[in-house]
Amino acid sequence: MGIKTKAKPVRLAMSMLHSKLMLQTGPMLHTRIITKENLKKLISKLSKTTEVYAPLHESSDGIIKFRQINNSEDISSMALDKLSYNPAKTAFFKKHETLFEFDNNKVICECVAPKPKILLGLKKCDLNSIAHQDIVFNEAKDCWYMMQRKDAVLIGYHCKNEQDVYCFCNSLDLKDCHDVMLYETKEGYLVEAVTDRGKEFINKFKIHFKNNKKMLNIFADKNLKVIKGADHLEAKNLDERLRKNYSSEEWKKLAEPCLGCSACNILCPSCYCFDIYDKVSMANVKKGKRMREHSSCQLLSFTDIRGKSERASREDRLKHRVYHQLKYFKEKQGVNLCTGCGRCIRHCPVRINFVNIINTFK
Amino acid sequence: MAKIEQIKPNCGPEKIYVPWAVKITSIKQESSDSVTIQIPFEKKNVPGQFVQLSIPGIGECPISISSHSDKFLDLHIRIVGNMTKAMSKLKAGDTLFVRGPYGNGYPMEQFKGKDMVLVGGGCGVAPLRSIIKYVLAHRKDFGKVYLFFGFRSPGEMIFKEEIEQWKQEKDFYVYITVDANPKNEKFDGKVCFVTNCIKDVALEPKNKVVMLCGPPIMMNLAIGFLKEKGFTESQTYISAERMMHCAVGICGHCMIHGKYTCKDGPVFRMDQLKE
């Protein structure tokens, strides 16, 4: 399998080295310009041979959905600058996935190599959450995930400003996890390829990209990579504050209106919990599939053993989610699982805002 | 294009969720609501580990290993749900699917030269049996063995014949209790909670390790009584019970305060759990 956990720091180091070199000698060979027109042409070409995913403005319900581009209408409804309603994780970590099939005590594991994937318009939060899922699934050698992730090219879109008041990516220590990054300008996009995979991508489709001397000045501008705002979580001494306030009464108040709908988990780009179950037809219960499906720690049944839930109160379940995102994962992997996209607050039907509560913790 | 392959036991690390088929060697009715299944299993395993058993079409569930062998596994199954009920109805020669072993297991190497105190309640006795088997196989490495096993009633007692054998072993101190004996069945032991039994027995904490497995309320009470006797948290190990789905540290079902029971556990040293 192509991806290894060890590859990540190397990749990050590479990108840091790259930006250092750029500051000294101007843009390297792997910065380009692409016009909006040309980007659409390129996507149209790519979508014939690969799976291209992007945030699309759905005309039916007005929602920005991150999904696969199927036709020219989809290309014209692209909204690269918008944070999608749903996370990008489903491109690799499928919502429903067949692990293997069984037929009368025979196990059949079918391996169909998926089409290569290109994910377009990923925000910094989305990119980091993919990196976090890489850590989890690579550590366990989960080939179902790795197979999907293997050849994917991640093309980011740089947010100049926060999307809304729920963004807090700047409060967390996010890294550069893109292969290619797009910076929007008046004429089109500045394109920066960071990884080998990104450089390869640009070289492969070089006729669509332009080289321009003006870029020298633009890339030298320190403000280019800044996201304004997006710092609504007070992150100072976060570990310590969370540890001290685990038994705070505030958690109970916060969880009071929770409906237990699990939207926060489903829309989270980092959450990776799942169920494994058998799916059979009524006609023949010995033939079927072992499936995995996204799951949610906010559901009462999530921790059931012998018909009894181990986290019976909503307070405990809410706390578990927040602490897993901001504490437990960091203790294990060195990074916060949460990437500050704010989807879990923005789309919560009762607007449970854990960021506000954490900000009050001393 | 589509590549179809039959999965064998050595299917490699990539197919982590794919189990392999085994034929049940024997199945024994242990008590009114539990059975012990024996299956061939040649992978190395240590006491305290578990395997994922499955019946295609019904599901998968974690079962702790209650034997110590590199030829076979004894799996004690208490009937509590659909999956365990379906397994209890299988017969010798039937096919069962298995993957594993998973979990950290007890650090038996570290226990060398020490006295062992095993506290088990109900089906919590099953994983402790693998420790006893290990100790009997490496008898010279260990000192005295104290067994405190509690059951609800004499009818729910498991491993009856073996418990009688252990009573005859040298340096084995076996205390069996039942919570009640409503049917006045034949029973050689005390009628009380197993925790009260610990309270009454003189135990010196020096050079001992305690291993507990059972209902949380029993373990908490037992730990309390052991503390009174001077036992520390760093010599106390508990085996946690959770419903695992993936068993490889991803799916999140078994997470306790950031620790995966399937990967970081199921055996936890008390002081490490407190962190």
XYZ file of C-alpha atoms in Angstrom, chain A residues 6-268:
263
model
C 5.783 7.785 8.565
C 5.387 9.590 5.266
C 3.527 12.463 6.877
C 6.274 14.243 8.796
C 8.562 13.901 5.788
C 5.899 15.483 3.651
C 5.438 18.311 6.107
C 9.160 18.871 6.346
C 9.304 19.005 2.563
C 6.648 21.662 2.415
C 8.408 23.712 5.069
C 11.680 23.467 3.189
C 9.879 24.424 0.049
C 8.401 27.592 1.531
C 11.792 28.532 2.963
C 13.399 28.201 -0.430
C 10.653 30.280 -1.926
C 11.255 33.122 0.440
C 14.920 33.150 -0.485
C 14.787 32.653 -4.214
C 11.236 33.411 -5.223
C 8.806 30.856 -6.530
C 10.117 27.463 -7.432
C 9.143 25.695 -10.572
C 5.984 24.341 -9.080
C 3.968 27.496 -8.777
C 1.675 28.321 -11.642
C -1.394 30.313 -12.623
C -4.611 28.862 -13.936
C -7.574 30.871 -15.192
C -11.058 29.992 -13.960
C -11.969 29.033 -17.511
C -8.991 26.698 -17.819
C -9.694 25.084 -14.443
C -13.186 24.200 -15.627
C -11.782 22.769 -18.839
C -9.264 20.729 -16.882
C -11.937 19.377 -14.548
C -14.153 18.495 -17.475
C -11.273 16.524 -18.959
C -10.345 14.863 -15.668
C -13.872 13.836 -14.746
C -13.961 11.498 -17.745
C -11.177 9.292 -16.453
C -11.070 9.908 -12.718
C -13.452 10.574 -9.872
C -13.371 14.318 -9.256
C -14.971 15.590 -6.051
C -15.710 19.241 -5.308
C -18.074 21.429 -3.291
C -21.098 21.873 -5.550
C -24.003 24.239 -5.164
C -27.056 21.988 -5.362
C -29.863 23.782 -7.164
C -32.500 21.490 -5.678
C -31.962 22.463 -2.037
C -29.403 25.273 -2.120
C -26.910 23.258 -0.043
C -23.202 23.197 -0.819
C -22.499 19.494 -1.091
C -19.119 17.871 -1.398
C -19.671 15.137 -3.943
C -18.488 13.657 -7.195
C -18.764 15.684 -10.405
C -20.903 13.785 -12.881
C -21.685 16.208 -15.718
C -21.092 19.694 -17.116
C -23.899 21.135 -14.979
C -22.025 20.042 -11.887
C -18.917 21.836 -13.132
C -20.794 25.104 -13.578
C -22.297 24.772 -10.072
C -18.882 24.446 -8.419
C -18.437 26.638 -5.350
C -14.756 26.240 -4.546
C -14.704 29.159 -2.104
C -17.483 27.741 0.087
C -17.128 25.280 2.945
C -19.265 22.301 2.021
C -22.162 21.185 4.204
C -20.917 17.603 4.364
C -17.304 16.612 4.938
C -14.931 15.223 2.331
C -14.222 12.043 4.329
C -16.841 9.982 2.491
C -14.624 9.938 -0.620
C -12.276 7.520 1.201
C -14.131 6.348 4.280
C -17.370 5.280 2.647
C -20.639 5.775 4.438
C -21.589 2.166 3.690
C -18.905 -0.228 2.640
C -18.765 -3.946 1.972
C -15.899 -5.549 3.873
C -16.504 -8.974 2.373
C -19.269 -11.216 1.153
C -20.272 -14.610 2.458
C -22.202 -17.432 0.928
C -23.008 -20.518 2.949
C -19.892 -20.512 5.150
C -17.611 -19.331 2.340
C -15.977 -15.951 2.675
C -15.326 -14.008 -0.508
C -13.268 -10.825 -0.424
C -13.568 -8.959 -3.661
C -10.905 -6.369 -4.348
C -11.894 -3.965 -7.079
C -9.277 -1.305 -7.645
C -11.115 2.018 -7.490
C -10.657 4.789 -10.028
C -8.045 7.355 -8.966
C -9.570 10.285 -7.125
C -9.043 14.031 -7.246
C -10.492 16.089 -4.421
C -10.886 19.730 -5.267
C -11.638 22.784 -3.174
C -10.656 21.299 0.195
C -10.277 23.865 2.949
C -7.449 23.741 5.446
C -9.741 22.077 7.998
C -10.809 19.415 5.492
C -7.222 18.718 4.463
C -6.081 18.285 8.041
C -8.974 16.003 8.884
C -8.015 13.754 5.972
C -4.482 13.670 7.378
C -5.924 12.639 10.760
C -7.975 9.860 9.211
C -4.828 8.737 7.383
C -3.112 8.344 10.762
C -5.938 6.224 12.181
C -6.570 3.932 9.231
C -2.900 3.511 8.332
C -1.999 2.568 11.868
C -4.534 -0.252 11.765
C -3.549 -1.182 8.168
C -7.131 -0.784 7.017
C -6.840 -1.678 3.323
C -10.428 -0.683 2.539
C -9.526 2.918 3.344
C -5.989 2.784 2.002
C -7.153 1.443 -1.335
C -9.419 4.465 -1.809
C -6.848 6.938 -0.509
C -3.800 5.543 -2.287
C -3.599 7.576 -5.485
C -5.809 10.508 -4.529
C -4.651 14.058 -5.255
C -5.771 16.625 -2.688
C -6.261 20.082 -4.168
C -6.926 22.705 -1.545
C -8.586 26.075 -1.730
C -7.185 28.783 0.525
C -9.818 30.641 2.574
C -8.819 34.312 2.843
C -11.381 34.896 5.572
C -13.264 32.730 8.006
C -16.460 31.311 6.541
C -18.545 32.416 9.526
C -18.346 32.815 13.305
C -18.190 29.046 13.855
C -14.769 28.621 12.209
C -11.846 28.135 14.570
C -9.100 26.492 12.518
C -6.615 29.184 13.539
C -7.098 28.253 17.201
C -5.712 24.796 16.482
C -2.275 23.898 15.314
C -3.087 22.881 11.734
C -0.489 21.821 9.210
C -0.165 22.055 5.446
C -1.552 18.757 4.178
C -2.326 19.538 0.544
C -0.739 18.242 -2.625
C -1.780 21.354 -4.534
C -3.201 24.610 -3.168
C -5.264 27.162 -5.047
C -5.118 30.831 -4.032
C -7.889 32.831 -5.639
C -6.973 36.072 -7.418
C -8.893 38.366 -9.739
C -7.781 36.562 -12.877
C -7.942 33.021 -11.622
C -5.957 30.932 -9.192
C -2.381 30.847 -8.090
C -1.401 27.211 -7.992
C 1.192 25.847 -5.621
C 2.244 22.209 -5.785
C 3.885 21.010 -2.594
C 4.224 17.248 -2.724
C 5.646 15.006 -5.428
C 2.133 13.909 -6.219
C 1.064 17.520 -6.650
C 4.047 18.364 -8.849
C 3.385 15.316 -10.973
C -0.212 16.438 -11.363
C 0.802 19.904 -12.570
C 3.377 18.540 -14.963
C 0.926 16.044 -16.389
C -1.584 18.761 -17.266
C 0.870 21.585 -17.905
C -0.915 22.927 -20.974
C -3.677 24.216 -18.703
C -1.329 26.113 -16.412
C 0.639 29.286 -17.077
C 3.918 30.510 -15.735
C 3.942 34.160 -14.834
C 6.624 36.520 -13.556
C 4.128 38.481 -11.494
C 3.835 35.489 -9.165
C 7.183 36.325 -7.685
C 5.693 39.280 -5.870
C 2.498 37.562 -4.889
C 4.186 34.533 -3.328
C 6.593 36.787 -1.473
C 3.600 38.390 0.231
C 3.402 36.938 3.715
C -0.331 37.590 3.880
C -1.025 35.150 1.076
C -1.281 32.176 3.415
C -3.163 33.918 6.207
C -6.747 33.040 7.085
C -8.356 36.053 8.738
C -10.425 35.377 11.837
C -11.299 31.727 12.491
C -9.901 31.870 16.002
C -13.072 31.650 18.085
C -11.736 28.936 20.370
C -9.476 30.170 23.151
C -6.688 27.621 22.821
C -4.287 28.811 25.483
C -3.578 25.983 27.955
C -6.386 24.000 26.376
C -5.191 20.612 27.671
C -4.917 21.867 31.201
C -8.263 23.670 31.114
C -10.053 20.628 29.731
C -8.473 18.382 32.335
C -9.491 20.643 35.198
C -13.052 21.156 33.987
C -14.008 17.557 33.195
C -16.519 17.525 36.040
C -17.781 21.049 35.421
C -21.522 21.646 35.798
C -21.428 23.514 32.480
C -21.298 20.254 30.547
C -24.616 19.197 31.982
C -26.237 22.485 30.995
C -24.708 22.271 27.522
C -26.027 18.745 26.958
C -29.519 19.580 28.229
C -31.028 20.480 24.816
C -29.156 17.702 22.912
C -31.484 15.606 20.774
C -28.952 12.825 20.307
C -29.425 13.126 16.524
C -25.711 12.510 15.794
C -25.522 15.226 13.088
C -22.318 16.460 14.744
C -20.599 13.126 14.185
C -21.913 12.545 10.688
C -20.893 16.025 9.495
C -17.540 15.992 11.282
